[in-house]
Short mmCIF file of C-alpha atoms and ligand atoms in Angstrom, two decimals:
data_model
loop_
_atom_site.label_atom_id
_atom_site.label_comp_id
_atom_site.label_asym_id
_atom_site.label_seq_id
_atom_site.Cartn_x
_atom_site.Cartn_y
_atom_site.Cartn_z
CA UNK A 24 16.99 -12.33 -28.62
CA UNK A 25 20.33 -11.40 -27.32
CA UNK A 26 21.12 -12.31 -23.59
CA UNK A 27 21.20 -9.52 -21.11
CA UNK A 28 22.55 -9.62 -17.42
CA UNK A 29 19.66 -8.52 -15.01
CA UNK A 30 20.65 -8.27 -11.46
CA UNK A 31 17.68 -8.57 -8.73
CA UNK A 32 18.28 -5.68 -6.76
CA UNK A 33 21.42 -3.29 -7.10
CA UNK A 34 21.94 -0.05 -5.08
CA UNK A 35 21.05 3.02 -7.36
CA UNK A 36 23.91 5.04 -6.44
CA UNK A 37 24.83 8.31 -8.17
CA UNK A 38 27.59 10.80 -7.89
CA UNK A 39 25.30 13.12 -5.39
CA UNK A 40 25.57 10.23 -3.09
CA UNK A 41 29.19 9.74 -3.60
CA UNK A 42 29.97 13.71 -3.18
CA UNK A 43 27.99 13.44 -0.10
CA UNK A 44 29.97 10.65 1.40
CA UNK A 45 33.15 12.31 0.35
CA UNK A 46 32.14 15.61 2.28
CA UNK A 47 31.39 13.73 5.37
CA UNK A 48 34.65 11.98 5.20
CA UNK A 49 36.39 15.19 4.84
CA UNK A 50 34.36 16.99 7.49
CA UNK A 51 36.19 15.20 10.20
CA UNK A 52 32.94 13.54 11.62
CA UNK A 53 32.22 10.31 10.34
CA UNK A 54 30.27 8.46 13.16
CA UNK A 55 26.87 9.64 14.52
CA UNK A 56 26.55 13.26 14.11
CA UNK A 57 25.15 15.97 12.16
CA UNK A 58 24.34 14.33 9.05
CA UNK A 59 22.43 11.50 11.04
CA UNK A 60 20.46 14.12 12.89
CA UNK A 61 19.71 15.75 9.81
CA UNK A 62 18.23 12.60 8.21
CA UNK A 63 16.23 11.91 11.13
CA UNK A 64 14.41 15.33 10.76
CA UNK A 65 13.94 15.30 6.96
CA UNK A 66 12.50 11.64 7.37
CA UNK A 67 10.31 12.99 10.00
CA UNK A 68 9.12 15.80 7.83
CA UNK A 69 8.71 13.29 4.85
CA UNK A 70 6.43 10.78 6.76
CA UNK A 71 4.88 13.74 8.40
CA UNK A 72 5.21 12.85 12.17
CA UNK A 73 4.65 16.22 13.68
CA UNK A 74 3.83 19.22 11.29
CA UNK A 75 2.29 18.43 8.02
CA UNK A 76 2.12 20.12 4.60
CA UNK A 77 5.32 19.28 3.30
CA UNK A 78 7.06 17.70 0.73
CA UNK A 79 10.24 15.66 0.20
CA UNK A 80 12.58 18.44 -0.21
CA UNK A 81 12.64 19.68 3.27
CA UNK A 82 16.34 20.39 3.46
CA UNK A 83 15.97 24.17 4.12
CA UNK A 84 13.27 23.73 6.96
CA UNK A 85 13.57 20.72 9.05
CA UNK A 86 13.67 22.19 12.48
CA UNK A 87 9.84 22.81 12.99
CA UNK A 88 9.23 18.76 12.40
CA UNK A 89 9.24 16.40 15.28
CA UNK A 90 12.45 14.37 16.40
CA UNK A 91 10.24 11.20 16.23
CA UNK A 92 12.74 9.38 14.11
CA UNK A 93 15.70 7.71 15.26
CA UNK A 94 18.39 6.14 12.51
CA UNK A 95 20.10 3.06 13.51
CA UNK A 96 22.13 0.56 12.05
CA UNK A 97 19.30 -1.77 10.46
CA UNK A 98 15.97 -2.32 10.64
CA UNK A 99 16.43 -5.43 12.69
CA UNK A 100 18.08 -3.23 15.58
CA UNK A 101 14.98 -0.90 14.93
CA UNK A 102 12.63 -3.71 15.91
CA UNK A 103 14.53 -4.80 18.62
CA UNK A 104 14.93 -1.30 20.04
CA UNK A 105 10.96 -0.96 19.43
CA UNK A 106 10.44 -3.81 21.58
CA UNK A 107 12.88 -3.03 24.47
CA UNK A 108 11.21 0.54 24.59
CA UNK A 109 7.84 -0.92 24.91
CA UNK A 110 9.40 -3.31 27.65
CA UNK A 111 8.69 -6.48 25.86
CA UNK A 112 10.72 -9.40 27.61
CA UNK A 113 10.54 -13.13 29.07
CA UNK A 114 6.97 -14.17 29.63
CA UNK A 115 5.74 -11.88 27.06
CA UNK A 116 4.03 -13.01 23.54
CA UNK A 117 4.53 -11.18 20.39
CA UNK A 118 2.56 -12.10 17.30
CA UNK A 119 4.26 -12.22 13.96
CA UNK A 120 2.80 -13.36 10.59
CA UNK A 121 4.24 -16.78 9.67
CA UNK A 122 5.07 -15.16 6.18
CA UNK A 123 7.73 -12.70 6.75
CA UNK A 124 11.60 -12.53 7.19
CA UNK A 125 13.18 -13.90 10.30
CA UNK A 126 14.11 -10.11 11.56
CA UNK A 127 10.16 -9.75 12.40
CA UNK A 128 10.44 -12.74 14.73
CA UNK A 129 13.94 -12.80 15.76
CA UNK A 130 13.70 -9.49 17.25
CA UNK A 131 11.14 -10.37 19.85
CA UNK A 132 13.25 -13.82 20.40
CA UNK A 133 16.34 -11.59 21.14
CA UNK A 134 14.16 -9.62 23.82
CA UNK A 135 13.37 -13.26 25.56
CA UNK A 136 9.64 -13.06 24.41
CA UNK A 137 7.93 -16.09 22.87
CA UNK A 138 7.00 -15.76 19.24
CA UNK A 139 3.33 -16.75 18.21
CA UNK A 140 3.05 -17.26 14.57
CA UNK A 141 -0.39 -16.61 12.76
CA UNK A 142 -1.13 -18.02 8.95
CA UNK A 143 -1.76 -15.55 6.34
CA UNK A 144 -5.26 -15.12 4.41
CA UNK A 145 -5.90 -17.70 1.52
CA UNK A 146 -4.42 -15.89 -1.21
CA UNK A 147 -3.51 -12.94 0.60
CA UNK A 148 -5.66 -9.89 0.87
CA UNK A 149 -8.54 -9.84 -1.79
CA UNK A 150 -7.64 -6.78 -3.37
CA UNK A 151 -3.88 -6.34 -3.17
CA UNK A 152 -2.89 -10.06 -2.89
CA UNK A 153 -0.53 -9.33 -0.36
CA UNK A 154 0.07 -11.90 2.24
CA UNK A 155 -1.60 -10.48 5.07
CA UNK A 156 -2.26 -11.94 8.49
CA UNK A 157 -5.43 -13.76 8.93
CA UNK A 158 -7.40 -11.27 10.92
CA UNK A 159 -9.79 -13.66 12.79
CA UNK A 160 -6.66 -15.78 13.57
CA UNK A 161 -4.74 -12.90 14.85
CA UNK A 162 -7.59 -12.20 17.13
CA UNK A 163 -7.86 -15.71 18.29
CA UNK A 164 -4.12 -15.56 19.02
CA UNK A 165 -4.15 -12.67 21.59
CA UNK A 166 -3.77 -13.86 25.22
CA UNK A 167 -3.16 -12.08 28.22
CA UNK A 168 0.77 -12.51 27.70
CA UNK A 169 0.54 -10.83 24.35
CA UNK A 170 2.36 -7.54 24.33
CA UNK A 171 2.74 -6.65 20.88
CA UNK A 172 1.63 -7.68 17.10
CA UNK A 173 4.04 -7.29 14.11
CA UNK A 174 2.39 -6.30 11.03
CA UNK A 175 4.51 -6.67 8.08
CA UNK A 176 3.84 -4.19 4.92
CA UNK A 177 5.26 -6.75 2.65
CA UNK A 178 6.67 -5.60 -0.68
CA UNK A 179 5.73 -2.04 0.33
CA UNK A 180 1.92 -2.54 0.57
CA UNK A 181 0.15 -1.08 3.67
CA UNK A 182 -1.49 -3.58 6.10
CA UNK A 183 -5.22 -2.90 6.95
CA UNK A 184 -4.22 -1.01 10.07
CA UNK A 185 -8.02 -0.08 10.92
CA UNK A 186 -8.59 -3.70 11.24
CA UNK A 187 -5.32 -4.68 13.44
CA UNK A 188 -6.42 -1.51 15.83
CA UNK A 189 -9.96 -2.51 16.11
CA UNK A 190 -8.80 -6.06 17.23
CA UNK A 191 -6.49 -4.63 20.03
CA UNK A 192 -9.09 -2.27 21.10
CA UNK A 193 -11.55 -5.34 21.26
CA UNK A 194 -9.06 -7.28 23.36
CA UNK A 195 -8.12 -4.52 25.77
CA UNK A 196 -9.68 -6.24 28.53
CA UNK A 197 -6.83 -8.93 28.35
CA UNK A 198 -3.80 -6.56 28.49
CA UNK A 199 -1.95 -5.93 31.70
CA UNK A 200 0.71 -3.28 31.53
CA UNK A 201 3.91 -3.75 33.37
CA UNK A 202 5.00 -2.54 36.42
CA UNK A 203 8.15 -0.44 36.86
CA UNK A 204 10.90 -2.05 38.86
CA UNK A 205 12.60 1.19 39.23
CA UNK A 206 15.18 1.11 36.51
CA UNK A 207 14.92 4.10 33.89
CA UNK A 208 13.97 1.70 30.94
CA UNK A 209 11.52 -0.05 32.80
CA UNK A 210 9.80 3.02 34.10
CA UNK A 211 9.72 4.55 30.49
CA UNK A 212 8.36 0.92 29.41
CA UNK A 213 5.69 0.97 32.04
CA UNK A 214 4.37 4.29 31.19
CA UNK A 215 4.39 3.59 27.76
CA UNK A 216 2.27 0.28 28.26
CA UNK A 217 0.15 2.30 30.33
CA UNK A 218 -0.78 4.88 28.31
CA UNK A 219 -1.21 2.65 25.34
CA UNK A 220 -3.19 0.36 27.43
CA UNK A 221 -3.62 -2.62 24.80
CA UNK A 222 -1.48 -4.78 22.87
CA UNK A 223 0.85 -2.46 20.93
CA UNK A 224 1.01 -2.41 17.10
CA UNK A 225 4.64 -2.52 15.72
CA UNK A 226 4.79 -2.31 12.00
CA UNK A 227 7.67 -3.86 10.12
CA UNK A 228 8.06 -1.24 7.34
CA UNK A 229 11.43 -2.66 6.21
CA UNK A 230 9.79 -2.21 2.60
CA UNK A 231 7.42 0.42 2.88
CA UNK A 232 9.17 3.99 3.35
CA UNK A 233 7.04 6.42 1.46
CA UNK A 234 3.89 4.08 1.07
CA UNK A 235 0.65 5.52 2.64
CA UNK A 236 -2.94 4.39 3.43
CA UNK A 237 -6.16 6.25 4.26
CA UNK A 238 -6.71 5.34 7.95
CA UNK A 239 -9.25 5.90 10.60
CA UNK A 240 -7.00 4.55 13.29
CA UNK A 241 -3.46 5.24 14.26
CA UNK A 242 -1.28 5.12 17.42
CA UNK A 243 -3.12 8.39 18.46
CA UNK A 244 -6.35 6.65 18.43
CA UNK A 245 -9.38 7.20 16.39
CA UNK A 246 -8.91 10.09 13.71
CA UNK A 247 -10.64 11.55 11.22
CA UNK A 248 -10.14 9.24 8.08
CA UNK A 249 -6.98 10.65 6.34
CA UNK A 250 -4.06 9.42 4.39
CA UNK A 251 -0.99 8.67 6.50
CA UNK A 252 2.53 7.64 5.70
CA UNK A 253 4.22 4.29 7.19
CA UNK A 254 5.91 5.50 10.07
CA UNK A 255 2.90 7.66 11.29
CA UNK A 256 0.16 4.74 11.63
CA UNK A 257 1.65 1.90 14.08
CA UNK A 258 2.26 2.33 17.76
CA UNK A 259 6.14 1.74 16.41
CA UNK A 260 7.49 1.22 13.18
CA UNK A 261 10.78 0.10 11.85
CA UNK A 262 12.23 0.80 8.47
CA UNK A 263 15.29 -0.94 6.68
CA UNK A 264 17.84 1.16 4.59
CA UNK A 265 19.80 -2.08 3.50
CA UNK A 266 21.33 -2.16 0.28
CA UNK A 267 18.86 -3.86 -1.64
CA UNK A 268 15.82 -1.59 -0.29
CA UNK A 269 14.35 1.23 -2.24
CA UNK A 270 16.23 3.94 -0.15
CA UNK A 271 19.45 2.87 1.11
CA UNK A 272 22.10 3.98 3.54
CA UNK A 273 24.09 0.58 2.58
CA UNK A 274 23.09 -0.94 5.86
CA UNK A 275 20.86 0.91 8.14
CA UNK A 276 17.28 1.67 9.63
CA UNK A 277 15.36 3.74 11.69
CA UNK A 278 12.42 3.78 14.04
CA UNK A 279 9.27 6.09 14.63
CA UNK A 280 6.53 6.10 17.08
CA UNK A 281 2.96 7.71 17.29
CA UNK A 282 1.21 7.70 20.78
CA UNK A 283 -2.15 9.18 21.69
CA UNK A 284 -2.20 12.75 22.96
CA UNK A 285 -3.21 11.37 26.55
CA UNK A 286 0.00 9.70 26.65
CA UNK A 287 1.74 13.22 27.10
CA UNK A 288 -0.04 14.19 30.14
CA UNK A 289 -1.38 12.82 33.40
CA UNK A 290 0.46 10.43 35.94
CA UNK A 291 1.87 8.04 33.31
CA UNK A 292 3.20 11.03 30.93
CA UNK A 293 5.86 10.47 28.56
CA UNK A 294 7.66 13.00 26.46
CA UNK A 295 9.27 12.60 23.00
CA UNK A 296 12.45 13.62 24.04
CA UNK A 297 12.83 10.96 26.77
CA UNK A 298 11.77 8.20 24.18
CA UNK A 299 14.32 9.97 21.87
CA UNK A 300 16.94 10.03 24.47
CA UNK A 301 16.24 6.26 25.52
CA UNK A 302 16.89 5.18 21.81
CA UNK A 303 20.00 6.94 21.94
CA UNK A 304 21.20 5.21 25.31
CA UNK A 305 19.91 1.75 23.82
CA UNK A 306 21.79 1.97 20.68
CA UNK A 307 25.14 3.74 22.24
CA UNK A 308 26.15 1.20 25.25
CA UNK A 309 23.54 2.95 27.56
CA UNK A 310 26.21 5.93 27.52
CA UNK A 311 24.52 8.98 28.77
CA UNK A 312 26.91 11.23 26.57
CA UNK A 313 27.13 10.47 22.78
CA UNK A 314 30.51 11.35 21.27
CA UNK A 315 29.66 14.50 19.59
CA UNK A 316 28.79 15.80 23.37
CA UNK A 317 31.84 14.39 24.56
CA UNK A 318 33.62 16.61 22.16
CA UNK A 319 33.07 19.90 24.03
CA UNK A 320 36.29 20.72 25.89
CA UNK A 321 36.41 19.49 29.44
CA UNK A 322 33.50 17.42 29.22
CA UNK A 323 34.86 13.94 29.32
CA UNK A 324 33.05 12.33 32.10
CA UNK A 325 30.10 9.92 31.13
CA UNK A 326 28.00 7.36 33.04
CA UNK A 327 26.84 3.87 31.89
CA UNK A 328 23.17 3.81 33.03
CA UNK A 329 22.17 0.40 31.30
CA UNK A 330 24.51 -2.49 29.84
CA UNK A 331 22.91 -1.94 26.58
CA UNK A 332 23.62 -2.00 22.57
CA UNK A 333 25.52 -0.94 20.03
CA UNK A 334 23.54 -0.07 16.69
CA UNK A 335 23.82 3.55 15.88
CA UNK A 336 23.85 4.91 12.15
CA UNK A 337 27.28 6.74 11.36
CA UNK A 338 27.48 10.00 9.45
CA UNK A 339 28.77 8.31 6.02
CA UNK A 340 25.69 6.22 6.09
CA UNK A 341 23.36 9.10 6.71
CA UNK A 342 25.27 10.93 3.76
CA UNK A 343 24.03 8.37 1.44
CA UNK A 344 20.60 8.77 2.90
CA UNK A 345 20.07 12.33 2.59
CA UNK A 346 21.15 12.46 -1.35
CA UNK A 347 18.83 9.50 -1.79
CA UNK A 348 15.92 11.48 -0.16
CA UNK A 349 16.35 13.90 -2.69
CA UNK A 350 15.95 11.48 -5.35
CA UNK A 351 13.44 9.21 -3.44
CA UNK A 352 10.01 10.47 -5.39
CA UNK A 353 11.44 9.83 -8.62
CA UNK A 354 12.86 6.60 -7.68
CA UNK A 355 9.37 5.72 -6.26
CA UNK A 356 7.64 6.99 -9.80
CA UNK A 357 10.25 4.75 -11.89
CA UNK A 358 9.40 1.73 -10.06
CA UNK A 359 5.55 2.27 -10.31
CA UNK A 360 6.37 2.85 -14.33
CA UNK A 361 8.29 -0.58 -14.25
CA UNK A 362 5.49 -2.63 -12.26
CA UNK A 363 2.70 -1.24 -15.01
CA UNK A 364 4.84 -3.12 -17.54
CA UNK A 365 4.95 -6.24 -15.26
CA UNK A 366 1.47 -6.10 -14.57
CA UNK A 367 0.44 -5.88 -18.54
CA UNK A 368 2.68 -9.23 -18.99
CA UNK A 369 1.28 -11.05 -15.81
CA UNK A 370 -2.55 -10.31 -16.84
CA UNK A 371 -1.77 -11.59 -20.33
CA UNK A 372 -0.58 -14.90 -18.69
CA UNK A 373 -3.25 -14.91 -16.29
CA UNK A 374 -0.45 -14.58 -13.34
CA UNK A 375 -1.83 -13.06 -9.79
CA UNK A 376 0.42 -10.36 -9.04
CA UNK A 377 0.42 -7.81 -6.06
CA UNK A 378 -1.53 -4.60 -6.54
CA UNK A 379 0.44 -1.80 -5.39
CA UNK A 380 -2.07 1.01 -5.72
CA UNK A 381 -5.63 1.20 -4.94
CA UNK A 382 -7.98 4.27 -4.11
CA UNK A 383 -6.90 4.15 -0.67
CA UNK A 384 -3.33 2.98 -0.54
CA UNK A 385 -0.19 3.73 -2.29
CA UNK A 386 2.52 1.23 -1.86
CA UNK A 387 6.40 2.01 -1.97
CA UNK A 388 6.42 -0.21 -4.95
CA UNK A 389 9.22 -2.33 -3.52
CA UNK A 390 8.76 -6.16 -4.51
CA UNK A 391 6.85 -7.43 -7.58
CA UNK A 392 5.63 -10.82 -6.43
CA UNK A 393 3.90 -13.03 -9.01
CA UNK A 394 2.12 -16.27 -8.25
CA UNK A 395 1.99 -18.88 -11.22
CA UNK A 396 -1.33 -20.65 -11.15
CA UNK A 397 -1.32 -24.49 -11.44
CA UNK A 398 2.38 -25.24 -10.73
CA UNK A 399 4.35 -27.33 -8.11
CA UNK A 400 7.12 -26.27 -5.94
CA UNK A 401 9.43 -28.08 -8.49
CA UNK A 402 7.82 -26.13 -11.51
CA UNK A 403 8.28 -22.94 -9.59
CA UNK A 404 11.93 -23.79 -9.15
CA UNK A 405 12.30 -24.74 -12.58
CA UNK A 406 10.87 -21.71 -13.74
CA UNK A 407 13.45 -19.70 -11.53
CA UNK A 408 16.46 -21.82 -12.88
CA UNK A 409 15.36 -21.46 -16.68
CA UNK A 410 15.06 -17.59 -16.14
CA UNK A 411 18.45 -17.27 -14.43
CA UNK A 412 19.84 -19.05 -17.63
CA UNK A 413 18.86 -16.31 -19.61
CA UNK A 414 20.64 -13.91 -17.22
CA UNK A 415 18.08 -12.91 -14.84
CA UNK A 416 18.00 -13.24 -11.14
CA UNK A 417 14.57 -13.55 -9.63
CA UNK A 418 13.98 -14.47 -6.10
CA UNK A 419 11.60 -15.82 -3.51
CA UNK A 420 9.85 -13.73 -1.11
CA UNK A 421 9.66 -15.59 1.32
CA UNK A 422 10.31 -19.17 2.28
CA UNK A 423 7.92 -19.11 5.29
CA UNK A 424 9.47 -18.78 8.87
CA UNK A 425 7.91 -22.39 10.09
CA UNK A 426 9.95 -24.21 7.32
CA UNK A 427 13.06 -22.72 8.75
CA UNK A 428 15.63 -24.70 10.62
CA UNK A 429 15.67 -22.33 13.79
CA UNK A 430 11.93 -21.98 13.96
CA UNK A 431 11.23 -25.61 13.26
CA UNK A 432 13.69 -26.26 16.26
CA UNK A 433 11.25 -24.24 18.45
CA UNK A 434 8.47 -26.54 17.51
CA UNK A 435 6.85 -24.62 14.46
CA UNK A 436 5.30 -26.86 11.82
CA UNK A 437 4.34 -25.39 8.28
CA UNK A 438 1.77 -27.97 8.25
CA UNK A 439 -0.07 -25.53 10.69
CA UNK A 440 -0.09 -22.61 8.17
CA UNK A 441 -1.40 -23.76 5.08
CA UNK A 442 -2.29 -20.76 3.66
CA UNK A 443 1.15 -19.68 3.86
CA UNK A 444 2.26 -22.79 2.42
CA UNK A 445 0.16 -22.44 -0.39
CA UNK A 446 1.12 -18.90 -1.35
CA UNK A 447 4.96 -19.50 -1.42
CA UNK A 448 4.71 -22.63 -3.34
CA UNK A 449 4.10 -21.08 -6.78
CA UNK A 450 5.61 -17.62 -6.07
CA UNK A 451 8.46 -15.71 -7.78
CA UNK A 452 9.59 -12.31 -7.31
CA UNK A 453 10.78 -10.45 -10.45
CA UNK A 454 13.64 -8.03 -10.45
CA UNK A 455 12.51 -4.77 -9.71
CA UNK A 456 14.90 -1.68 -9.44
CA UNK A 457 15.87 1.61 -10.90
CA UNK A 458 18.70 0.68 -12.62
CA UNK A 459 16.60 -1.41 -15.15
CA UNK A 460 16.32 0.25 -18.32
CA UNK A 461 12.88 -0.11 -20.64
CA UNK A 462 14.62 -2.70 -22.74
CA UNK A 463 16.01 -4.69 -19.72
CA UNK A 464 12.36 -4.55 -18.62
CA UNK A 465 11.01 -5.73 -22.05
CA UNK A 466 13.60 -8.53 -21.95
CA UNK A 467 12.36 -9.67 -18.60
CA UNK A 468 8.73 -9.82 -19.89
CA UNK A 469 9.52 -11.91 -22.86
CA UNK A 470 11.82 -14.42 -20.84
CA UNK A 471 9.09 -14.75 -18.22
CA UNK A 472 6.28 -15.56 -20.96
CA UNK A 473 8.73 -18.10 -23.04
CA UNK A 474 9.55 -19.99 -19.94
CA UNK A 475 6.08 -19.95 -18.23
CA UNK A 476 4.65 -21.48 -21.16
CA UNK A 477 7.58 -23.87 -21.61
CA UNK A 478 7.40 -25.17 -17.99
CA UNK A 479 3.41 -25.40 -17.74
CA UNK A 480 2.83 -26.92 -21.34
C1 PLP B 19 10.24 -7.79 6.24
C2 PLP B 19 11.66 -7.48 6.84
N1 PLP B 19 11.69 -7.05 7.98
C3 PLP B 19 13.10 -6.69 8.51
C4 PLP B 19 14.11 -6.68 7.83
C5 PLP B 19 15.52 -6.52 8.20
O1 PLP B 19 15.99 -5.43 7.69
P1 PLP B 19 17.79 -5.14 7.97
O2 PLP B 19 18.51 -5.89 6.96
O3 PLP B 19 17.56 -3.67 7.92
O4 PLP B 19 17.95 -5.60 9.31
C6 PLP B 19 14.23 -7.22 6.34
C7 PLP B 19 15.16 -7.43 5.39
O5 PLP B 19 15.32 -7.86 4.54
C8 PLP B 19 12.82 -7.68 5.74
O6 PLP B 19 12.57 -7.92 4.81
#
């Protein structure tokens, strides 16, 4: 067998993205501007926040969709701004699965809150095998201090949001919304907390742009059962457009939100415009005029209304995203076809793998996790090394957070998360991306078969 070089997750960039970036550069507007605003509206249209009955190609008709999408420079920034808009800070607790990437937890720490880790279900969800939180343990972890739960749609598979919303509803009596101290951010956060009236559900959808699930609960409340895209389910959502993701803007991310109709009326009324505006302020120094507004002749003067952050998306990044979005449905389809080939070989070898599509859920096909039965951590690492010797890059998603120095220092111990450790110990993530040819996929399958047999026998 001739050796091939298989990268783990290179970006799929074509001449159309390159041409759009060149256009942005030539346009004279390279920071946050028209392309970023267009990408926000097109993403809103794609994930169906606001009006529905749309497809991916909304370039001609984006005005009618909501501006409930804010593009930023990363998912980490999106997660942090979601928490800050919600008013999470010192004295608050945020529940996070022990099985995730650091950004799901570190963003809460940046806000001064305490992270409370929860173990996953033994072997993950019974149908999809996704390492989803143990929902009994989640319910038990909610206290009077809990302000948010971070759910993680790992690999692109959508969590059981109905279950999560039912839990936060049941625990509603414990929730104490914050009072405003008069500053504009605080005032908005207090109204949002009062209108939500329970622990908020913050979805970490870093992997799951374009994934959907049939749900009966969203941030809107109980709804008629229907299929909803990630970004239109949880109270607040964060997406990642990092270079290794399905959909990329090199670095980048976005926030979205869903509030109940009652949040838009009454004494604690909010508007989408003020929420959108607060994201702009938080992501641009708290400056009340962005660069575009300041270009109007004579309109130089601005105010700083809070000592805030700098995490806006540039139009160069948005240019990549606009053209990626044109191609996105095709990219998802190719990933699905590759996964079908991986499924066949995994099934042959008796290897458990994520199930990305069911009758109630369609994943965004981001990561292909396999768990080789009956092996030790050392054997797992040996498999990874032997596969690498054949030129194939694999990965492990993830080394659990309680095993990481930063979280061990805070006092977390992996011994308290036995299901999380067990899930991790025999896990390998196979390369899954749209630059893989059919021959590459065949090669990965063949090498996997040989190496697993070699190490296990
Ligand atoms: C689950 C999860 N959340 C958040 C992030 C952070 O994304 P970003 O690099 O865009 O900040 C990642 C990045 O890989 C991730 O895997």
